[in-house]
Amino acid sequence: IRALLLCSCLGLLGPGGGQPFLRLRPSPSDNLPVKDIVEHPDPEYDPKEQDLDERTLRKKLGSHFDPGFMAVAVPGPANASGAEAAAGRGRAALPAELRRLELGPPQGPRLKVGKKARRKVLQWLWAYTYCPVLYTWKDLGVRFWPRYIKEGNCFAEKSCSLPEGMFCKPVKSVTKTFLRWHCQGWSSQKYCTWIPVQYPLISECKCSC
């Protein structure tokens, strides 16, 4: 089942009518993470220094400010690299459905193994099917506040199934509210302000076709 998630896309106000702005629409989870936004290159559409007062913007964003997923200044590394995530597969706790798994052919007799051997087999299986969310900090640019977002990706450097063929894909997402600098009107008479927009982030990955 493919969950419908919110995704960002760009639209234009019209020929020469203003800055590209953020719209929201339902979209399949396969479209996450959100693609890089192509901004209007004219710096006239950038917020000025007086528009970037942190105290004012924090008040405007209110309780939506989440320091776990957004940052005003350049943040440090988010989490493990792909290689470290692969190594960590076997260390993650076995999920309940895997602990209940009966070893043996689907329509054949149950395979009798000792408790220790069974656990090793299940850990080996889990090492191939575990799909962590890998987080990295992304710079959204000066027209977003906060401009840095911790974005999730599914580990997809290798197949997660035996036999091979399935890969880690997003199955759940969360949305975080940011402020987007939005301008309307002609360059000499344009009106610009900060508007709230929702940005979808991958929160869970699963091994699937």
Backbone as a ProteinNet text record, in pm:
[ID]
protein_1_A
[PRIMARY]
IRALLLCSCLGLLGPGGGQPFLRLRPSPSDNLPVKDIVEHPDPEYDPKEQDLDERTLRKKLGSHFDPGFMAVAVPGPANASGAEAAAGRGRAALPAELRRLELGPPQGPRLKVGKKARRKVLQWLWAYTYCPVLYTWKDLGVRFWPRYIKEGNCFAEKSCSLPEGMFCKPVKSVTKTFLRWHCQGWSSQKYCTWIPVQYPLISECKCSC
[TERTIARY]
86.1	0	89.2	65.5	147.9	75.8	132.9	68.9	84.5	-20.9	-14.2	45.8	148.3	219.8	219.1	243.9	254	389.7	391	517.1	517.2	634.7	645.5	671.4	616.7	647.2	647.2	697.1	705.6	600.4	553.4	464.5	509.5	460.7	494.5	369.8	387.3	274.2	226.1	311.4	276.9	399.8	395.4	511.4	560	672.6	732.4	655.7	559.2	470.8	522.8	627.3	676.8	768.3	800.7	894.6	827.5	899.1	844.6	813.8	699.3	662.6	625.8	614.6	592.9	445.5	404.8	270.5	277.5	164.9	159.8	53.8	81.1	-16.2	9.4	-94.2	-70.3	18.6	107.3	198.1	243.3	270	315.3	444.4	463.9	582.3	710.4	700.6	819.1	884.8	811.6	864.7	946.4	957.1	1040.1	1179.7	1283.9	1280.4	1247.7	1205.6	1168.6	1289.4	1266.2	1374.5	1415.4	1539.4	1589.8	1500.3	1474.3	1387.4	1469.1	1420.8	1487.7	1434.3	1520.3	1480.3	1501.8	1424.3	1446.6	1583.7	1670	1807.6	1820.4	1718.1	1727.6	1733.4	1841.8	1853	1749	1677.3	1570.2	1460.2	1453.7	1351	1400.8	1522.9	1575.8	1529.1	1511.8	1480.5	1600.3	1572.3	1678.8	1716.3	1821.9	1872.9	1765.5	1684.9	1579.6	1467.8	1461.3	1358.4	1403.5	1529.6	1587	1612.8	1540.6	1556.6	1511	1603.7	1574	1463.5	1464.3	1362.6	1222.1	1209.7	1079.9	1032.8	1125.8	1089.4	1056.7	1128.9	1095.9	955	920.2	787	681.4	710.9	615.9	597.5	706.2	698.6	637.6	660.4	598.3	638.2	538.6	564.5	608.3	602.6	645.2	797.6	868.2	1014.7	1060.3	1127	1173.3	1324.9	1401.4	1547.8	1605	1525.3	1572.6	1578.9	1502.4	1496.4	1523.2	1548.7	1577	1682.3	1757.5	1864.5	1879.9	1912.6	1932.7	2074.4	2173.5	2314.2	2356.9	2473.5	2524.7	2542.1	2469.3	2478	2590.9	2615.6	2715.4	2656.4	2734.4	2684.9	2555.7	2463.8	2333.6	2339.7	2397	2410.3	2506.6	2495.5	2593.1	2595.7	2711.3	2724.6	2658.3	2650.8	2590.2	2662.5	2794.9	2872.6	2848.3	2842.9	2818.3	2677.4	2581.9	2444.6	2436.3	2508.7	2508.9	2568.7	2675	2737.4	2646	2561.6	2473.2	2347.7	2323.7	2203.8	2193.5	2304.4	2300.9	2290.3	2319	2314.6	2177	2089.1	1956.7	1870.8	1778.4	1691.2	1600.7	1579.8	1492.9	1347.9	1275.7	1135	1050.5	933.2	847.4	807	776.3	732.7	842.2	968.4	1078.9	1104.8	1086.7	1105.1	1002.2	885.1	780.3	791.6	889.9	904.3	934.1	859.9	883.3	983	1091.8	1194	1153.7	1169.8	1133.4	1056.9	1033	958.7	814.1	748.2	611.6	510.8	522.9	425.7	491.6	606.6	678.5	685.8	757	769.4	853.5	824.7	899.6	1042.8	1135.7	1277.6	1313.7	1366.4	1401.7	1547.9	1569.8	1705	1709.4	1827.8	1844.5	1818.4	1797.7	1765.5	1877.4	2001.8	2115.1	2128.9	2113.6	2124.4	2009.8	1889.1	1774.1	1797.1	1851.1	1875.4	1978.1	2080.2	2182.2	2122.3	2033.3	1968.3	1881	1804.4	1717.1	1796.6	1908.4	1993.2	2052.5	2085.7	2140	2034.1	1910.6	1801.1	1774.6	1776.9	1751.4	1858.9	1981	2090.5	2064.6	1983.3	1953.6	1824.8	1734.9	1604.8	1591.1	1685	1679.3	1695.8	1606.9	1609.2	1612.3	1730.9	1739.1	1707.8	1667.5	1654.5	1785.8	1849.7	1975.9	1948	1990.5	1963.1	2086.1	2063.7	2168.2	2106.5	2189.2	2141.8	2142	2035.4	2020.4	1997.2	2067.6	2053.4	1943.4	1832.4	1720.8	1739.8	1839.7	1864.3	1803.5	1835.2	1798.6	1648.3	1577.5	1433.7	1349	1415.8	1346.9	1401.7	1316.2	1361.9	1292.9	1371.6	1517.8	1564.4	1682.8	1727.4	1784.1	1812.9	1868.9	1765.5	1750.4	1654.7	1725.7	1690.8	1748.9	1659.2	1707.4	1627.3	1663.9	1562.6	1584.3	1587.8	1670	1676.7	1679.5	1630.8	1635.4	1767.1	1826.5	1951.7	1923.9	1981	1948.5	2072.1	2184.4	2307.4	2310.6	2226.2	2219.9	2080	2049.6	1918.7	1904.1	1779.2	1752.7	1683.1	1682	1609.7	1695.5	1656.1	1715.5	1603.2	1603.6	1698.7	1684.8	1785	1787.1	1672.1	1635.5	1529.1	1446.2	1446.3	1372.8	1470.5	1420	1504.8	1432.6	1510.3	1451.9	1381.4	1253.7	1174.1	1097.4	1065.1	991.4	849.4	804.1	667.6	592.1	663.7	598	672.8	600.7	664.1	603.3	674.3	623.3	638.4	559.3	572.2	619.9	709	760.1	723.9	684.4	644.7	762.8	788.4	894	830.4	910.3	867.5	931.6	850.9	896.8	881.4	989.5	984.3	912.7	800.3	713.4	685	709.2	688.6	580.9	501.4	399.4	410.6	369.5	369.8	494.5	499.2	613	729.8	848.3	969.6	965.6	905.7	903.2	790.5	689.2	574.5	541.8	641.7	616.3	597.1	523.8	501.7	556.4	642.3	704.6	677	659.6	637.1	671.2	683.7	707.7	573.3	560.7	439.3	477	391	420.9	397.5	487.8	473.1	509.9	450	479.4	577.4	678.8	784.7	783.6	756.7	750.6	887.9	905.3	1032.6	1008	1093.5	1085	1111.6	1023.2	1041.2	1057.6	1023.1	1038.4	1059.1	1150.2	1177	1148.6	1114.5	1082.4	1130.4	1170.4	1215.4	1092.8	1087.6	970.8	1008.3	913.7	936.9	934.6
-118.7	0	122.9	205.9	326.8	442	490.3	599.4	729.2	809.1	940.8	1039	1106.3	1200.5	1336.8	1439.5	1573.4	1593.7	1654.1	1679.3	1821.9	1880.1	2018	2023.7	2122.3	2144.6	2293.9	2335.3	2477.4	2517.5	2640.7	2697.2	2838.4	2894.8	3032.7	3118	3241.4	3332.3	3377.6	3370.9	3416.7	3475.5	3507.4	3561.5	3689.9	3680.8	3797.6	3848.9	3771.7	3822.5	3810.3	3733.4	3721.8	3602.9	3573.7	3468.4	3331.4	3223.8	3089.4	3064.4	3002.3	2981.7	2837	2803.2	2665.9	2633.5	2526.1	2473.6	2336.4	2288.5	2157.2	2073.9	1945.8	1857.1	1715.3	1626.9	1486	1421.8	1335.2	1267.9	1136.6	1032.9	904.5	918.1	829	834.7	811.6	749.4	726.5	858.2	969.7	1098.7	1166.4	1103.7	1158	1098.4	1170	1306.8	1411.1	1529	1636.5	1677	1694.5	1735	1879.5	1911.2	2047.3	2147.5	2258.3	2361.4	2456.7	2481.4	2575.2	2714.8	2797.9	2931.8	3034.2	3142.4	3255.7	3314.6	3333.3	3377.6	3522.8	3605.3	3747.9	3768.2	3826.8	3850.5	3948.5	4017.9	4107.7	4030.6	3900.2	3816.7	3752	3788.4	3737.5	3825.8	3768.3	3852.3	3939.4	4060.3	4152	4126.4	4191.6	4169.9	4193.1	4296.3	4326.8	4222.6	4141.8	4037.7	3907.5	3901.9	3778.4	3784.6	3870.5	3880.3	3749.1	3678.7	3545.7	3548.3	3648	3654.7	3667.7	3751.8	3772.9	3646.1	3580	3461.5	3343.4	3331	3225	3246.3	3369.7	3400	3367.9	3396.5	3369.8	3219.7	3143.2	2998.1	2930	2988.2	2939	2797.1	2717	2580.7	2486.8	2532.5	2448.6	2436.9	2524.1	2516	2388	2300.6	2171.8	2163.1	2187.7	2186.8	2051.5	1945.5	1813.6	1797.3	1879.7	1865.8	1995.6	2104.5	2230.5	2309.3	2388.9	2466.9	2599.5	2703.1	2836.2	2851.2	2798.3	2803.8	2668	2664.8	2540.6	2435.2	2322.1	2218.3	2119.6	2032.2	1927.3	1806.8	1695.3	1574.1	1524.5	1470.9	1425.6	1287	1190.4	1055	971.7	840	749.5	756.3	719.6	707.9	578.4	559	438.3	312.7	315.7	199.3	167.1	271.2	249.1	196.1	242	193.5	45.9	7	-133.5	-220.5	-172.4	-248.3	-257.2	-154.3	-151.8	-233.3	-289.4	-368.4	-484.7	-555.3	-672.7	-640.5	-515	-476.6	-427.8	-400.9	-349.3	-460.3	-421.8	-519.6	-587.7	-718.1	-794.1	-749.3	-722.9	-686.4	-806.4	-780.8	-886.4	-986.1	-939.5	-1031.5	-1128.4	-1082.5	-1171.3	-1272.5	-1231.3	-1323.8	-1436.6	-1411.1	-1512.6	-1600.9	-1571.7	-1644	-1791.5	-1878.3	-2022.4	-2058.1	-2122.1	-2160.2	-2288.4	-2290.4	-2407.3	-2365.8	-2459.1	-2427.6	-2390.6	-2308	-2261.7	-2374	-2484.9	-2593.7	-2724.4	-2711	-2829.5	-2835	-2933.2	-2946.2	-2832.5	-2799	-2695.5	-2739.6	-2650.6	-2681.4	-2672.9	-2782.8	-2787.1	-2746.7	-2635.5	-2586.7	-2541.1	-2539	-2492.6	-2342.9	-2297	-2156.9	-2064.8	-2103.1	-2020.4	-2012.9	-2129.8	-2133.8	-2055.2	-2068.3	-1995.1	-1844.6	-1798.7	-1655.3	-1606.5	-1687.1	-1648.4	-1638.7	-1732.7	-1730.8	-1606.1	-1575.1	-1459.3	-1329.6	-1323.2	-1204.2	-1187.7	-1299.6	-1296.5	-1245.2	-1290.9	-1243.4	-1094.7	-1053.4	-913.7	-822	-872.6	-793.8	-756.7	-836.8	-809.2	-729	-734.6	-670.1	-539.1	-508.7	-386	-263.7	-167.9	-48.4	77.8	125.3	246.2	371.8	476.4	608.3	682.2	723.8	797	946.6	1020.8	1164.4	1245.7	1347.8	1444.1	1584.3	1681.8	1819.6	1877.3	1943.7	2004.1	2153.7	2229.9	2374.9	2412.3	2465.7	2505	2642.3	2715.1	2848.1	2958.1	3081.2	3196.7	3225	3167.2	3193.7	3098.9	3017.7	2936.5	2971.9	2961.7	2980.7	2880.1	2807.7	2800.4	2740.8	2775.7	2735.4	2594.7	2532.6	2397.2	2297.4	2186.3	2082.4	1946.8	1866.9	1732	1636.7	1597.8	1519.9	1371.7	1286.2	1142	1078.5	975.7	894.9	747.6	661.4	517.8	460.3	371.6	307.1	215.3	247.6	172	135.9	119.2	85.4	-60.3	-144	-284.7	-337.1	-453.3	-513.6	-554.1	-550	-583.8	-718.7	-797.9	-924.8	-1040.3	-1159.9	-1284.3	-1372.5	-1402.4	-1354.2	-1205.1	-1147.2	-1004.1	-959.9	-834.8	-779.8	-674.6	-677	-577.2	-474.4	-352.8	-244.3	-165.7	-93	-10.5	109.4	126.8	236.2	305.3	433.4	505.7	454.5	438	393.4	491	576.7	675.1	807.4	914.6	1046.3	1132.6	1237.9	1341.2	1474.3	1571.4	1703.2	1803.1	1888.3	1995.4	2129.1	2223.4	2354.8	2451	2511.2	2611.1	2741.8	2847	2973.2	2989.7	3031.1	3049.3	3195.7	3257.3	3395.8	3398	3467	3463	3604.3	3626.4	3759.4	3754.4	3858.2	3874.5	4013.4	4023.7	4153.8	4177	4291.7	4328.9	4373.5	4372.8	4400.8	4536.1	4636.9	4770.5	4785.7	4699.7	4711.9	4577.8	4495.7	4362.2	4370.3	4270.6	4257.9	4122.3	4122.5	3998.6	3978.4	3853.4	3822.2	3675.9	3640.4	3501.6	3430.2	3313.3	3233	3094.1	3028.6	2891.9	2790	2695.5	2584.6	2454.5	2347.1	2215.4	2141.6	2083.6	2012.8	1867	1770.3	1629.5	1566.3	1482	1413.3	1264.1	1180.9	1036.2	1005.6	926.1	890	739.6	660	514.6	452.1	356.8	284.8	135.7	67.1	-74.5	-146.4	-271.2	-351.7	-393.2	-348.7	-377.8	-379	-424.4	-433.9	-293.3
0	0	0	-96.4	-106.4	-40.3	66.5	141.6	65.5	68.2	5.3	103	59	143.9	78.4	157.1	101.4	38.7	-80.6	-149.7	-200.8	-217.2	-262.3	-411.4	-476.3	-617.3	-641.6	-757	-788.2	-889.4	-878.8	-979.3	-1008.3	-1116.2	-1151	-1143.6	-1101.7	-1092.6	-1229.2	-1326.2	-1460.3	-1523.3	-1651.5	-1720.8	-1655.1	-1588.2	-1525.8	-1406.1	-1357	-1254.3	-1114.4	-1090.7	-954.4	-938.3	-814.5	-778.8	-783.4	-825.6	-809.8	-662.7	-634.4	-495.1	-469.5	-342.2	-301.9	-294.5	-361.8	-349.8	-285.9	-236.6	-174	-243.5	-268.1	-329.8	-282.2	-285.1	-251.4	-356.8	-312.8	-404.9	-343.6	-427.4	-372.4	-294	-196.2	-111.5	-189.9	-309.2	-391	-432.4	-425.1	-466.5	-357.3	-242.3	-134.9	-142.8	-103.3	-50.1	-157.5	-113	-203.8	-288.8	-417.3	-507	-479.1	-518.8	-498.7	-571.2	-506.7	-562.7	-648.9	-769.2	-859.4	-829.6	-776	-734.2	-845.9	-842.2	-931.3	-897.5	-997.1	-967.1	-924.7	-945.7	-914.5	-762.9	-709.7	-564.7	-511.6	-601.4	-558.1	-485.6	-510.8	-447.7	-319	-277	-149.7	-34.7	84.7	200.7	235.8	282.3	321.6	468.3	511.4	647.2	753.1	734.6	832.3	832.8	726.7	718.4	784.6	828	880.4	1031.2	1099	1244	1309.3	1374	1427.2	1531.7	1617.1	1722.8	1663.1	1562.1	1497.3	1426.1	1356.8	1280.4	1371.7	1482.7	1580.1	1635.9	1661.2	1712.5	1608.1	1481.8	1373	1351.2	1362.5	1343.9	1466.3	1582.6	1705.3	1741.7	1780.1	1826.6	1714.5	1591.3	1478.5	1470.1	1540.6	1536.5	1606.3	1530.9	1582.2	1566.4	1674.6	1663.9	1625.6	1636.4	1595.4	1444.7	1371.6	1226.4	1151.1	1221.9	1153.5	1230.4	1157.1	1219.1	1146	1222.6	1166	1112.1	1187	1145.6	1090.2	1027.9	968.6	1077.6	1069.2	1172.7	1145.5	1242.9	1226.4	1154.5	1145.1	1078.5	1143.1	1059.8	1109.5	1170.7	1097.5	1152.9	1070.5	1080.5	1021.2	869.1	812.5	668.6	622.8	491.6	438.8	483.7	484.1	525.7	672.4	755.8	898.7	922.5	841.4	854.6	817.8	713.4	673.7	782.9	844.9	953	1074.2	1091.4	1206.5	1191.3	1073.6	1051.7	1150.7	1165.1	1251.6	1398.9	1437.4	1578.3	1620.8	1523.4	1557	1616	1703.1	1768.7	1667.8	1684.5	1594.6	1613	1503.9	1516.4	1559.1	1615.8	1668.3	1561.2	1439.6	1333.7	1292.6	1302.2	1268.2	1379.3	1504.8	1616.4	1613.8	1554.3	1546.1	1422	1337.7	1211.6	1234.4	1161.5	1165.5	1056.1	1092.9	995.6	925.3	794.3	715.4	591.5	496	374.4	406.3	322.7	350	374.6	298.7	311.4	356.7	418.1	463.2	614.4	665.9	812.4	871	994.5	1064.9	1088	1061.2	1078.8	1226.5	1280.5	1421.7	1439.6	1508.7	1538.1	1682.9	1737.4	1874.8	1885.6	2008.5	2032.9	1985	2010.3	1971.7	1819.8	1753.6	1607.2	1542.8	1601.1	1547.6	1554.5	1666.3	1681.1	1578.8	1553.4	1455.5	1315.3	1281.8	1150.4	1137	1241.8	1237.2	1230.1	1301.2	1294.9	1155.3	1095.2	957.9	859.9	875	790.3	812.2	939.6	972.7	916.5	907	851.6	706.1	636.9	496.5	477.3	571.5	553	630.5	718.8	798.2	708.5	719	635	722.1	756.9	840.8	760.2	829.6	767.4	790.2	682.9	692.9	681.6	782.1	785	747	666.3	630.1	634.3	666.6	669.3	528.3	492.6	359.6	373.1	291.7	290.8	191.7	241.2	155.2	92.9	140	86	170.8	136.2	217.9	214.6	117.7	106.7	191.6	272.8	372.6	510.1	610.6	748.3	838.1	921.3	916	781.5	738.8	605.1	599.9	716.8	718.1	769.6	696.9	733.5	737.6	836.7	846.9	768.3	653.3	558.2	563.4	557.2	562.2	424.7	410.7	289.5	329.3	242.8	268.1	218	297.9	258.8	140.3	22.9	-97.9	-179.3	-112.6	-183.5	-227.7	-167.6	-206.7	-179	-238.6	-216.8	-70.8	-21.7	118.3	130.4	23.6	27.3	-22.9	13.7	-35.9	-91.2	-223.4	-324.9	-349.2	-414.9	-438.3	-529.1	-517.9	-600.6	-530.3	-397.1	-320.2	-264.6	-243	-194.4	-85.8	-6.6	99.4	36.7	72.9	18.8	131.6	113.1	217.6	232.5	356.6	383.3	473	544.6	630.1	620.9	647.8	648.1	757.8	791.8	881.5	808.4	846.6	785.3	890.4	848.1	933.6	869.2	951.5	901.4	904.1	788	771.9	726.4	723.2	665.8	528.9	433.4	295.9	256.5	206.5	160.1	25	19.4	-97.7	-146.6	-275.9	-334.7	-442	-448.7	-550.8	-611.8	-738.3	-804.5	-887.5	-952.3	-1036.1	-948.5	-1009.2	-932.3	-862.8	-926.8	-865.8	-763.7	-771.8	-681.8	-614.1	-598.2	-542	-390.9	-342	-198.4	-154.6	-54.3	-8.1	141.2	179.2	319.9	345.9	472.5	510.3	524	458.1	470.1	519.9	599.4	645.5	534.7	520.7	424.9	495.6	453.1	509.6	419.6	482.6	410.7	456.8	365.9	405.6	417.6	519.1	544.2	564.8	508.7	529.2	675.6	735.7	877	896.1	794.3	807.4	669.6	662.6	536.6	559.3	451.7	460.5	335.6	349.9	236.4	154.9	28	-54.3	-202.8	-285.5	-429.5	-493
[MASK]
+++++++++++++++++++++++++++++++++++++++++++++++++++++++++++++++++++++++++++++++++++++++++++++++++++++++++++++++++++++++++++++++++++++++++++++++++++++++++++++++++++++++++++++++++++++++++++++++++++++++++++++++++

